[in-house]
Every structure is written in structure tokens, then in C-alpha cells.
């Protein structure tokens, strides 16, 4: 599947997030000089998951956020359960309401990726 130059930049930054850590749509968009909504669009179309770990991106308020194009409050909750399972397997835990339990799990040390000229 072909990806855009913007998606390549998003996915390159995602690969920088270590297992057991999470970042936010806002932090990723800041590192890209972009918007959280644009980041969400790129994550929704990530053909390389879970090797490109889009599950490590949560909302800035510590809530789990959406996954695989499904919003956090989607009725089925199937994708959110998968995201929670993936993060739990990396040691990132959330409470019953979907809030991050340990703030030391936040990561934002992105090394900027330059756009191609």
C-alpha cells in the first residue's frame, strides 16, 4: 500500500516511541508542525501496525483514544479493547474508565523528521 510523504514522517516518529511508553496526538503533531487531526488521519490508515506502533498514541488528557479508525466511544469497543490489550502487554495500564494510571509512561522526546524537498 502506498503511503504519502506525510504518513512516512508520522510513521517514522511513531517508531521512536519505546515499548512501554505512550505519547499523544498533540505531542506527535507538535513534532511534525502539524495538527492532531492530521496525525489521527495518518494513524487511521497505518498499514504497518503493530510494527509501526500507532497503539502507543493516546489523548493528551491520558484517555485511551481511538484505534483503527474507531472513536474512543464507539459502541462495540472492540478496537479499544485491542489497543488496551496491546498497551497492557507493554506494561502500560489504564483504569476502568480508560485513563492512564502511571504518568511516568508519557514520552515526548521525538527527534524531528525533516520533510523531503
PDB file of C-alpha atoms in Angstrom, residues 20-22 54-59 62-68 70-74 76-101:
ATOM      1  CA  UNK A  20       6.070   0.614  27.452  1.00  0.00           C
ATOM      2  CA  UNK A  21       5.655   4.317  26.698  1.00  0.00           C
ATOM      3  CA  UNK A  22       2.858   6.381  25.172  1.00  0.00           C
ATOM      4  CA  UNK A  54       0.055   3.569  16.434  1.00  0.00           C
ATOM      5  CA  UNK A  55      -1.445   1.953  19.551  1.00  0.00           C
ATOM      6  CA  UNK A  56       1.091   3.982  21.591  1.00  0.00           C
ATOM      7  CA  UNK A  57      -0.697   7.241  20.781  1.00  0.00           C
ATOM      8  CA  UNK A  58      -3.363   8.296  23.298  1.00  0.00           C
ATOM      9  CA  UNK A  59      -5.201  11.529  24.049  1.00  0.00           C
ATOM     10  CA  UNK A  62      -4.492  10.471  29.365  1.00  0.00           C
ATOM     11  CA  UNK A  63      -7.570   8.766  27.936  1.00  0.00           C
ATOM     12  CA  UNK A  64      -7.085   5.800  25.635  1.00  0.00           C
ATOM     13  CA  UNK A  65      -8.338   7.473  22.457  1.00  0.00           C
ATOM     14  CA  UNK A  66      -9.488   5.768  19.297  1.00  0.00           C
ATOM     15  CA  UNK A  67      -7.942   2.909  17.386  1.00  0.00           C
ATOM     16  CA  UNK A  68      -8.111   1.633  13.804  1.00  0.00           C
ATOM     17  CA  UNK A  70     -12.889   3.763  15.533  1.00  0.00           C
ATOM     18  CA  UNK A  71     -13.527   6.590  18.030  1.00  0.00           C
ATOM     19  CA  UNK A  72     -12.927   6.054  21.730  1.00  0.00           C
ATOM     20  CA  UNK A  73     -16.647   5.952  22.429  1.00  0.00           C
ATOM     21  CA  UNK A  74     -17.603   3.564  19.587  1.00  0.00           C
ATOM     22  CA  UNK A  76     -18.659  -2.009  20.007  1.00  0.00           C
ATOM     23  CA  UNK A  77     -15.453  -1.045  21.816  1.00  0.00           C
ATOM     24  CA  UNK A  78     -13.689  -3.948  20.070  1.00  0.00           C
ATOM     25  CA  UNK A  79     -10.806  -1.868  18.716  1.00  0.00           C
ATOM     26  CA  UNK A  80     -10.374  -0.029  22.012  1.00  0.00           C
ATOM     27  CA  UNK A  81     -10.095  -3.392  23.811  1.00  0.00           C
ATOM     28  CA  UNK A  82      -7.397  -4.447  21.354  1.00  0.00           C
ATOM     29  CA  UNK A  83      -5.497  -1.190  21.950  1.00  0.00           C
ATOM     30  CA  UNK A  84      -5.761  -1.682  25.723  1.00  0.00           C
ATOM     31  CA  UNK A  85      -4.537  -5.283  25.340  1.00  0.00           C
ATOM     32  CA  UNK A  86      -1.523  -4.217  23.259  1.00  0.00           C
ATOM     33  CA  UNK A  87      -0.583  -1.473  25.723  1.00  0.00           C
ATOM     34  CA  UNK A  88      -1.077  -3.759  28.732  1.00  0.00           C
ATOM     35  CA  UNK A  89       1.291  -6.294  27.138  1.00  0.00           C
ATOM     36  CA  UNK A  90       3.888  -3.478  27.146  1.00  0.00           C
ATOM     37  CA  UNK A  91       3.220  -2.564  30.788  1.00  0.00           C
ATOM     38  CA  UNK A  92       1.020   0.485  30.150  1.00  0.00           C
ATOM     39  CA  UNK A  93      -2.082   0.289  32.324  1.00  0.00           C
ATOM     40  CA  UNK A  94      -5.394   2.142  32.297  1.00  0.00           C
ATOM     41  CA  UNK A  95      -8.182   2.313  34.855  1.00  0.00           C
ATOM     42  CA  UNK A  96     -11.755   1.130  34.263  1.00  0.00           C
ATOM     43  CA  UNK A  97     -12.689   4.436  32.643  1.00  0.00           C
ATOM     44  CA  UNK A  98      -9.788   4.273  30.165  1.00  0.00           C
ATOM     45  CA  UNK A  99      -7.432   6.742  31.889  1.00  0.00           C
ATOM     46  CA  UNK A 100      -3.655   6.232  32.011  1.00  0.00           C
ATOM     47  CA  UNK A 101      -2.643   5.140  35.513  1.00  0.00           C
TER      48      UNK A 101
END
